[in-house]
mmCIF file of C-alpha atoms in Angstrom:
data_model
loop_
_atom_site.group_PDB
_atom_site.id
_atom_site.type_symbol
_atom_site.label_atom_id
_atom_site.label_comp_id
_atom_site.label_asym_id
_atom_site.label_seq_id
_atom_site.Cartn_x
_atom_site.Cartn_y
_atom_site.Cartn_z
ATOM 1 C CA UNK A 1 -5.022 81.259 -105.617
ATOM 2 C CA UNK A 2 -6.253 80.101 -109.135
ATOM 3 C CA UNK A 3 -9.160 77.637 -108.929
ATOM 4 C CA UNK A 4 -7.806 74.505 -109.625
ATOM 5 C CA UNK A 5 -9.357 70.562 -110.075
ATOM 6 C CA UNK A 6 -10.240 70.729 -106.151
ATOM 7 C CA UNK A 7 -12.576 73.618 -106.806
ATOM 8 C CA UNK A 8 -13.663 72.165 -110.325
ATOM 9 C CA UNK A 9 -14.234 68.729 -107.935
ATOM 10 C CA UNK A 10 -17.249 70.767 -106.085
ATOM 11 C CA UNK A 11 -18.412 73.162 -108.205
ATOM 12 C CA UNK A 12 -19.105 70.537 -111.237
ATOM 13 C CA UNK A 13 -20.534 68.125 -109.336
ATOM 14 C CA UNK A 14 -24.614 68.034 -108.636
ATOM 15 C CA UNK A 15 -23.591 65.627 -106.031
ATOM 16 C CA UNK A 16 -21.494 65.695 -103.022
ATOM 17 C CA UNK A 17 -18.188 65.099 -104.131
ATOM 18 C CA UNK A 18 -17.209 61.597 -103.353
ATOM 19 C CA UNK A 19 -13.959 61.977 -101.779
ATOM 20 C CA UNK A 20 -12.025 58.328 -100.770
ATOM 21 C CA UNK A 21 -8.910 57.654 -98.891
ATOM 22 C CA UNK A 22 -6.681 54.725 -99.994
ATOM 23 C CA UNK A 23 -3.316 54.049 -97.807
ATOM 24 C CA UNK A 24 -0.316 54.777 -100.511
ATOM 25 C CA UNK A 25 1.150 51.434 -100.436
ATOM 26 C CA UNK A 26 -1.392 49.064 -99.279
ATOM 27 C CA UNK A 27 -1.053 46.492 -100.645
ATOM 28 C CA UNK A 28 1.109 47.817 -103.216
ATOM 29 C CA UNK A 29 1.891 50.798 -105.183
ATOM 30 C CA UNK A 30 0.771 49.697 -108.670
ATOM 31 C CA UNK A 31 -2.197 48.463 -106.325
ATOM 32 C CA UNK A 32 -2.748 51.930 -105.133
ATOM 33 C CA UNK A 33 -2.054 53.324 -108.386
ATOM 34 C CA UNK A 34 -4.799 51.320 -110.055
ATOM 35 C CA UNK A 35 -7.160 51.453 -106.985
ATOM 36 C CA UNK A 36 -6.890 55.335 -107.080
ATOM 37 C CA UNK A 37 -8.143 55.093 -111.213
ATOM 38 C CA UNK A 38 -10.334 52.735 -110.488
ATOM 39 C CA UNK A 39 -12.037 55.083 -107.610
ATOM 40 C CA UNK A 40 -12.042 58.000 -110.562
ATOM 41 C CA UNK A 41 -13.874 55.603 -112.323
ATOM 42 C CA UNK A 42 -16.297 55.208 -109.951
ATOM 43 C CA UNK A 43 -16.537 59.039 -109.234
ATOM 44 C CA UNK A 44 -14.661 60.108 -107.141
ATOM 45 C CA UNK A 45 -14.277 63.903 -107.058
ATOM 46 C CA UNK A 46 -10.993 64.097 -104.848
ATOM 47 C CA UNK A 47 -8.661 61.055 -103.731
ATOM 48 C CA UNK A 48 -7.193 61.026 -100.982
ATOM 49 C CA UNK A 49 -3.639 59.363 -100.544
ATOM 50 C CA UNK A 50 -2.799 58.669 -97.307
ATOM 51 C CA UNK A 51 1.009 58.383 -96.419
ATOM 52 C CA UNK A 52 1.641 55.621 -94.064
ATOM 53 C CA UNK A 53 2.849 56.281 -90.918
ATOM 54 C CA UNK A 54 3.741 54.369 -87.473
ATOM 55 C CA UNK A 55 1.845 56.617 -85.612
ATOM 56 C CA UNK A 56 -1.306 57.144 -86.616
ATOM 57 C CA UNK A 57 -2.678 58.494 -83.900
ATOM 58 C CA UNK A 58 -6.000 59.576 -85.684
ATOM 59 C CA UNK A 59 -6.620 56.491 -87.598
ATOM 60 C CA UNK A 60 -8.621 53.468 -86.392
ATOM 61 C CA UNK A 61 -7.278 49.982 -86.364
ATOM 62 C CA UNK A 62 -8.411 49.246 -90.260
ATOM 63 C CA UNK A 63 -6.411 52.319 -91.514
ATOM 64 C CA UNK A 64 -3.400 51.289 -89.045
ATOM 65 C CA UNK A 65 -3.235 47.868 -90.463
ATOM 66 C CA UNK A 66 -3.049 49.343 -93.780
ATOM 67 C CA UNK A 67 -0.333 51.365 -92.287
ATOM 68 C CA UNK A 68 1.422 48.635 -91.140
ATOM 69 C CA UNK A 69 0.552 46.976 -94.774
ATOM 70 C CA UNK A 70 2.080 49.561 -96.396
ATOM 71 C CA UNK A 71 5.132 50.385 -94.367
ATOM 72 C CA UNK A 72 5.900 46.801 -94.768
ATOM 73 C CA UNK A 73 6.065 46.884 -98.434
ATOM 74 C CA UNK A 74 8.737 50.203 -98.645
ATOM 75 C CA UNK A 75 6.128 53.051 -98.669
ATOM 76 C CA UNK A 76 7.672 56.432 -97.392
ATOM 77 C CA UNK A 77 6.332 59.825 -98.345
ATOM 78 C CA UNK A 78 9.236 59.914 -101.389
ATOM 79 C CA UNK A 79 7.657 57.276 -102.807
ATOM 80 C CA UNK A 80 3.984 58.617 -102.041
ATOM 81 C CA UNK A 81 4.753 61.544 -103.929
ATOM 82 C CA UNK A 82 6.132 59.768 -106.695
ATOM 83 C CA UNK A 83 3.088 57.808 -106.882
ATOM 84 C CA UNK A 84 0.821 60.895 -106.622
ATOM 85 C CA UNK A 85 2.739 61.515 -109.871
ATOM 86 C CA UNK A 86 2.085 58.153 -111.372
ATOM 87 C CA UNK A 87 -1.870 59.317 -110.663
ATOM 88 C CA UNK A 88 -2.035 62.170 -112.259
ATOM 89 C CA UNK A 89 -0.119 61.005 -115.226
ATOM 90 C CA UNK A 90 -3.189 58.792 -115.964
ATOM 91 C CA UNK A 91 -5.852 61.051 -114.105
ATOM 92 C CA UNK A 92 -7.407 64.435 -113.934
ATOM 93 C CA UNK A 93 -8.766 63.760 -110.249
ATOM 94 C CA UNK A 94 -7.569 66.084 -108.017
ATOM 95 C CA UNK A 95 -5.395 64.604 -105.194
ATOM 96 C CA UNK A 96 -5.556 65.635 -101.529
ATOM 97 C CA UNK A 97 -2.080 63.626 -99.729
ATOM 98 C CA UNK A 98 -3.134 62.870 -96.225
ATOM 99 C CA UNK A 99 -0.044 62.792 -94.046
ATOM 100 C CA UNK A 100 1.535 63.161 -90.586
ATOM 101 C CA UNK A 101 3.490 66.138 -89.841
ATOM 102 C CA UNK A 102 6.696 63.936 -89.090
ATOM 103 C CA UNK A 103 7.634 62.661 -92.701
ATOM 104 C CA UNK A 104 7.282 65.791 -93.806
ATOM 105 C CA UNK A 105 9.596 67.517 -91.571
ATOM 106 C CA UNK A 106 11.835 65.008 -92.328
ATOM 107 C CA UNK A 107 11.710 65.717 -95.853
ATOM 108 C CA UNK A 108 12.000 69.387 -95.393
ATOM 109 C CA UNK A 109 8.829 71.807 -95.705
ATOM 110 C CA UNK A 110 10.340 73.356 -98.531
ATOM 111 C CA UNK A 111 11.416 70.299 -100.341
ATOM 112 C CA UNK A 112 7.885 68.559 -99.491
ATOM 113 C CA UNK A 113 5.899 71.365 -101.065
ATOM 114 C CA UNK A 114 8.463 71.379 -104.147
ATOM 115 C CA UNK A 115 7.733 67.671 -104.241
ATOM 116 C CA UNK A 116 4.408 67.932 -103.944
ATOM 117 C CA UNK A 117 3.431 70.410 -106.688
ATOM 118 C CA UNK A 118 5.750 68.179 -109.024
ATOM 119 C CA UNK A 119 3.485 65.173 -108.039
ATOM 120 C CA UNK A 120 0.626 67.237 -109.047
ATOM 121 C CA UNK A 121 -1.149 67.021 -105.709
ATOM 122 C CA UNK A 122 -3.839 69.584 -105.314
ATOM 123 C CA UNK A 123 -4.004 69.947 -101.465
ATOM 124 C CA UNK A 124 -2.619 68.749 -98.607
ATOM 125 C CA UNK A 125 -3.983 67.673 -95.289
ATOM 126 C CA UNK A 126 -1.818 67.173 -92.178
ATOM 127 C CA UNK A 127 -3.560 65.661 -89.603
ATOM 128 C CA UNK A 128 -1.635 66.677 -86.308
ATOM 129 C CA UNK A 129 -0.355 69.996 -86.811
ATOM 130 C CA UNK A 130 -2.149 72.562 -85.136
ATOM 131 C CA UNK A 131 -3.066 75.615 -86.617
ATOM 132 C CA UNK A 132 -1.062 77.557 -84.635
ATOM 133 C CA UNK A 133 2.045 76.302 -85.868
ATOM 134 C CA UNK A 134 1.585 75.455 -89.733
ATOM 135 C CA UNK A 135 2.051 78.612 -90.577
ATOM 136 C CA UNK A 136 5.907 77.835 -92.329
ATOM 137 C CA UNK A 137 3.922 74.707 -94.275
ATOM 138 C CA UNK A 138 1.081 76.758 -95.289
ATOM 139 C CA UNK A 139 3.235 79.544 -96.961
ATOM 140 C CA UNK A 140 5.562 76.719 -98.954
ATOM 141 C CA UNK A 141 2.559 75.187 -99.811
ATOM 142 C CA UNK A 142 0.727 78.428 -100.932
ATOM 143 C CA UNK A 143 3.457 79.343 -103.173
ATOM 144 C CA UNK A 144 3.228 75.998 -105.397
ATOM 145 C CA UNK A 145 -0.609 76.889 -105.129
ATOM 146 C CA UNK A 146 -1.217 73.895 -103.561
ATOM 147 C CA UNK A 147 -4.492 73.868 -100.961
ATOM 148 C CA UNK A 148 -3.706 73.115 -97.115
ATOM 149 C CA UNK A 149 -7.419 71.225 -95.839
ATOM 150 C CA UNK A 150 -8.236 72.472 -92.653
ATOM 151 C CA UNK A 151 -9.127 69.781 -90.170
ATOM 152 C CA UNK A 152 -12.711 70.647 -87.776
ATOM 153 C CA UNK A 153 -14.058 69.002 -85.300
ATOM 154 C CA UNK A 154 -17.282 68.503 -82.602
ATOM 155 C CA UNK A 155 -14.850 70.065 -80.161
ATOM 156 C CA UNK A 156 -12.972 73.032 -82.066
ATOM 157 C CA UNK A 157 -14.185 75.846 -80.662
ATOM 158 C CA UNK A 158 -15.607 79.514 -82.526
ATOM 159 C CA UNK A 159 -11.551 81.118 -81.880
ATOM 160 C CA UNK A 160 -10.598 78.508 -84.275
ATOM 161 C CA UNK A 161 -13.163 78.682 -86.872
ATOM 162 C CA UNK A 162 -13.087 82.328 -87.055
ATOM 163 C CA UNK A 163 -9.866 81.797 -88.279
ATOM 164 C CA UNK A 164 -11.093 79.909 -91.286
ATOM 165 C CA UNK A 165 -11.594 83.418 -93.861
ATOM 166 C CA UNK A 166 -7.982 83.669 -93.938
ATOM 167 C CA UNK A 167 -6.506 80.392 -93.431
ATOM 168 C CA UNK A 168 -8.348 77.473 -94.911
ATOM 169 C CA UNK A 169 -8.151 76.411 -98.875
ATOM 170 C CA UNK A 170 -9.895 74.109 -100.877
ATOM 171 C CA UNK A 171 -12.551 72.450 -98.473
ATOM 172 C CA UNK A 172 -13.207 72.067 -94.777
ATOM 173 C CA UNK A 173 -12.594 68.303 -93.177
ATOM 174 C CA UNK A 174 -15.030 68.140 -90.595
ATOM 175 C CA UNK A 175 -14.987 65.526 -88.477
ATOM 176 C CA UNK A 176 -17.817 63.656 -87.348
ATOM 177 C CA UNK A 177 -17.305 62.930 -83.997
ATOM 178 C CA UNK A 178 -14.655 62.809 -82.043
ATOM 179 C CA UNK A 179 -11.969 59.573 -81.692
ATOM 180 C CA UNK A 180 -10.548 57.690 -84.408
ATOM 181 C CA UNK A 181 -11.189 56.886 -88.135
ATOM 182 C CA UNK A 182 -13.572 53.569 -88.238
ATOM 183 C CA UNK A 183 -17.013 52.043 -89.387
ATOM 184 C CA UNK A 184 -20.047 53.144 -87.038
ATOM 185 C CA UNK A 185 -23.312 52.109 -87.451
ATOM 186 C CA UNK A 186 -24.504 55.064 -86.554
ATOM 187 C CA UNK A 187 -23.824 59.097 -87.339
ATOM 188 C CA UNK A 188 -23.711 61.491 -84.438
ATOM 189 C CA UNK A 189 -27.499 63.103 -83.770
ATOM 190 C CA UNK A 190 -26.373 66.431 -83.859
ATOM 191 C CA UNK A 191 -24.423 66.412 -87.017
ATOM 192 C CA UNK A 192 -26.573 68.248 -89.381
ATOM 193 C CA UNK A 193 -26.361 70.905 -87.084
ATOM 194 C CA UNK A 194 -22.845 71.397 -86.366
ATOM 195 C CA UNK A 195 -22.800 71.265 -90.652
ATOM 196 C CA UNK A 196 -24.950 74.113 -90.975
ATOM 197 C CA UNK A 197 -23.607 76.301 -88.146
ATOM 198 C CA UNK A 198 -20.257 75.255 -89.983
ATOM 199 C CA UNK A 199 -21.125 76.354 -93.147
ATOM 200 C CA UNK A 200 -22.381 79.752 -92.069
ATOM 201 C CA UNK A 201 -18.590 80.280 -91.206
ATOM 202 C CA UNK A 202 -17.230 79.746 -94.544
ATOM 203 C CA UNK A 203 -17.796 80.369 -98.555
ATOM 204 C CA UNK A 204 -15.117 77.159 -98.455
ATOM 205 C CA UNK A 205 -17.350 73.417 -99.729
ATOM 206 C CA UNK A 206 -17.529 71.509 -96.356
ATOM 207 C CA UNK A 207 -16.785 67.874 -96.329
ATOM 208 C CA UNK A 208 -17.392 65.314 -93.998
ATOM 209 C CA UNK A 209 -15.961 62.319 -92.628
ATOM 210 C CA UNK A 210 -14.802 59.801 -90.154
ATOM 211 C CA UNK A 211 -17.688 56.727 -89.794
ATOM 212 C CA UNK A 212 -19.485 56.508 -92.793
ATOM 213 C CA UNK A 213 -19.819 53.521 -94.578
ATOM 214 C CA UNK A 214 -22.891 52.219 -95.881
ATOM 215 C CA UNK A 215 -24.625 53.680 -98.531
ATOM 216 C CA UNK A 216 -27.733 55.236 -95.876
ATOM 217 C CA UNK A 217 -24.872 56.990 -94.157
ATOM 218 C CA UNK A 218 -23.716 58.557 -97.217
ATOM 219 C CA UNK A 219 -27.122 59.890 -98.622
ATOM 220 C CA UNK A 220 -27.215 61.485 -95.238
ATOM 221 C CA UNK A 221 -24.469 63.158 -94.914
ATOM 222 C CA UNK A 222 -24.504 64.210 -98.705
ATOM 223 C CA UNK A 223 -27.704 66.065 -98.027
ATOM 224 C CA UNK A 224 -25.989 68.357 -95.545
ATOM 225 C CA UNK A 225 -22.566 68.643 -96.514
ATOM 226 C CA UNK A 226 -20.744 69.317 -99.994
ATOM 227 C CA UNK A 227 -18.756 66.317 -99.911
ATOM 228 C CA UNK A 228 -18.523 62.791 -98.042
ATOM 229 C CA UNK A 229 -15.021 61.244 -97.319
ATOM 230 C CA UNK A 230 -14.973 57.363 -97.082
ATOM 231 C CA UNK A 231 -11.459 56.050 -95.518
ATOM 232 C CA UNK A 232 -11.942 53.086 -93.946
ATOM 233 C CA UNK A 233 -14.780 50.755 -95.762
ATOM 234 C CA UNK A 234 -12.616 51.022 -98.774
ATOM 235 C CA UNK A 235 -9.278 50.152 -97.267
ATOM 236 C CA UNK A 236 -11.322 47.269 -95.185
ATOM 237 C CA UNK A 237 -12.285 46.214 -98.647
ATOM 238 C CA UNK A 238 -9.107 45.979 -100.093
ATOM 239 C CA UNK A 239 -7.766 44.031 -97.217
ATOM 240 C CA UNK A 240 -10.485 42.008 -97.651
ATOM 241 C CA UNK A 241 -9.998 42.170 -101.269
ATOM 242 C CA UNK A 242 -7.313 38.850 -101.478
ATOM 243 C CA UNK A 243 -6.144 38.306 -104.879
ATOM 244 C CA UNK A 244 -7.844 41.411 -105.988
ATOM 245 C CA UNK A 245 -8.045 44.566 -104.280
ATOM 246 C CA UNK A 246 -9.162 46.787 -107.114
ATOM 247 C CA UNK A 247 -12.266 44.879 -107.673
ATOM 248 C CA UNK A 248 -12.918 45.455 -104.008
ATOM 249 C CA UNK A 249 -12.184 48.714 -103.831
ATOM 250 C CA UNK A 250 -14.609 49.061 -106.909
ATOM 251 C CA UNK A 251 -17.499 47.196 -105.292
ATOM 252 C CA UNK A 252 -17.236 48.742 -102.000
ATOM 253 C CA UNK A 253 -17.135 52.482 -103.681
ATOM 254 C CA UNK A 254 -20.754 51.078 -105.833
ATOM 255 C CA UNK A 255 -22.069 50.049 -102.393
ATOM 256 C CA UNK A 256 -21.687 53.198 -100.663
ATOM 257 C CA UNK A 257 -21.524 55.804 -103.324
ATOM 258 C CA UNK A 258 -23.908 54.016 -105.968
ATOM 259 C CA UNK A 259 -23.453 54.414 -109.728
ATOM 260 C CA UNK A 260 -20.603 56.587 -111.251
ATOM 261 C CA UNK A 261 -23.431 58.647 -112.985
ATOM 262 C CA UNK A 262 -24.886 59.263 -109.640
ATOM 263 C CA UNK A 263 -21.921 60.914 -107.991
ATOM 264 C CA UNK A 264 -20.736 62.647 -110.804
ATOM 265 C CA UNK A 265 -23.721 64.173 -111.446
#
């Protein structure tokens, strides 16, 4: 594949890449739409947009309320896409949509990835569809050069990442520990180790999420890994956020990530 912005996200930055996740919808799309610039502002490297589903079977209850949030207001994955689109008409951040593998069934795997690469989305990540059978999404999504994320785990064992050479794109997701997305106070003790042994495995930037929130957490992490997702401080913040979820979804993204100079680089 040509590198594209995902690769120029990591390899540009002297920082982890600060990578956020907003809920596409939540608590509006021109909300989203502005929180997403205002996050570039900030620095992020890669945004995640995270298509709202009734399942969310990996999300904690902050991200499901956004869910719910969003699903009330009319978000679908149509209108995620088109607000992907909406994104990159004003941005150059490269865009990661976080979605279940249901919608996009739905849609059609050919349509989604024609969709998708219209929308300007960089890479996708599908949270419950197992390797073994994303073979039909991978190829669609390969041909409009867009990057599928490979999800990792504490408990995916060395069959699976040996399989990473010829199957992963863009980044690794690793997950922090297992369970649901949510705030923890603290990160697991043998993270930096599952890290390094991960990053023997691949050439691919490693990111990690799932629990970090405060701005300790994230100067952890960052010294191990290549990136640091933040999901559900920010969308707590904008739910918090009242009258004005931008501003919180600003503030939050200083309190964690620091300066936009800092995580730029």
């Amino acid at each position: 594949m040509t590198p594209g912005r995902i690769e120029a996200a990591f390899a540009s930055s002297k920082w982890p890449v600060f990578i956020p996740y907003v809920t596409a919808g939540d608590p509006s799309a021109d909300a989203t739409l502005a929180i997403c610039l205002a996050l570039a502002e900030e620095g992020a490297g890669v945004i995640e947009i995270g298509v709202p589903f009734s399942d969310p079977l990996a999300d904690g209850p902050v991200i499901q309320r956004a869910c719910e949030r969003a699903l009330a207001s009319g978000m679908t994955l149509s209108r995620a896409l088109d607000l992907a689109m909406r994104v990159r008409a004003a941005s150059r951040v490269a865009l990661v949509l976080f979605s279940y593998v249901n919608p996009i069934l739905r849609m059609g795997i050919e349509l989604f990835a024609l969709r998708a690469a219209a929308s300007g989305i960089d890479g996708a990540l599908v949270t419950d569809l197992p390797f073994e059978e994303s073979g039909a999404l991978r190829a669609a999504l390969d041909g409009h050069d867009i990057r599928t994320i490979t999800l990792l785990a504490p408990t995916s064992g060395a069959a699976r990442i040996s399989l990473l050479p010829q199957s992963a794109g863009g980044f690794i997701y690793y997950i922090s520990r297992t369970g649901v997305t949510g705030e923890k106070a603290a990160l697991p003790s043998g993270l930096a180790d599952e890290v390094a042994a991960l990053r023997k495995a691949t050439s691919l930037p490693v990111a990690v999420g799932f629990g970090i929130s405060t701005a300790e957490q994230y100067l952890r992490v960052g010294a191990i890994a290549d990136g640091v997702v933040v999901g559900s401080a920010i969308v707590r913040a904008i739910e918090e956020g009242g009258g004005d979820p931008v501003g919180a979804a600003r503030r939050a993204a200083r309190r964690i990530v620091g300066e936009p100079g800092r995580a730029q680089g």
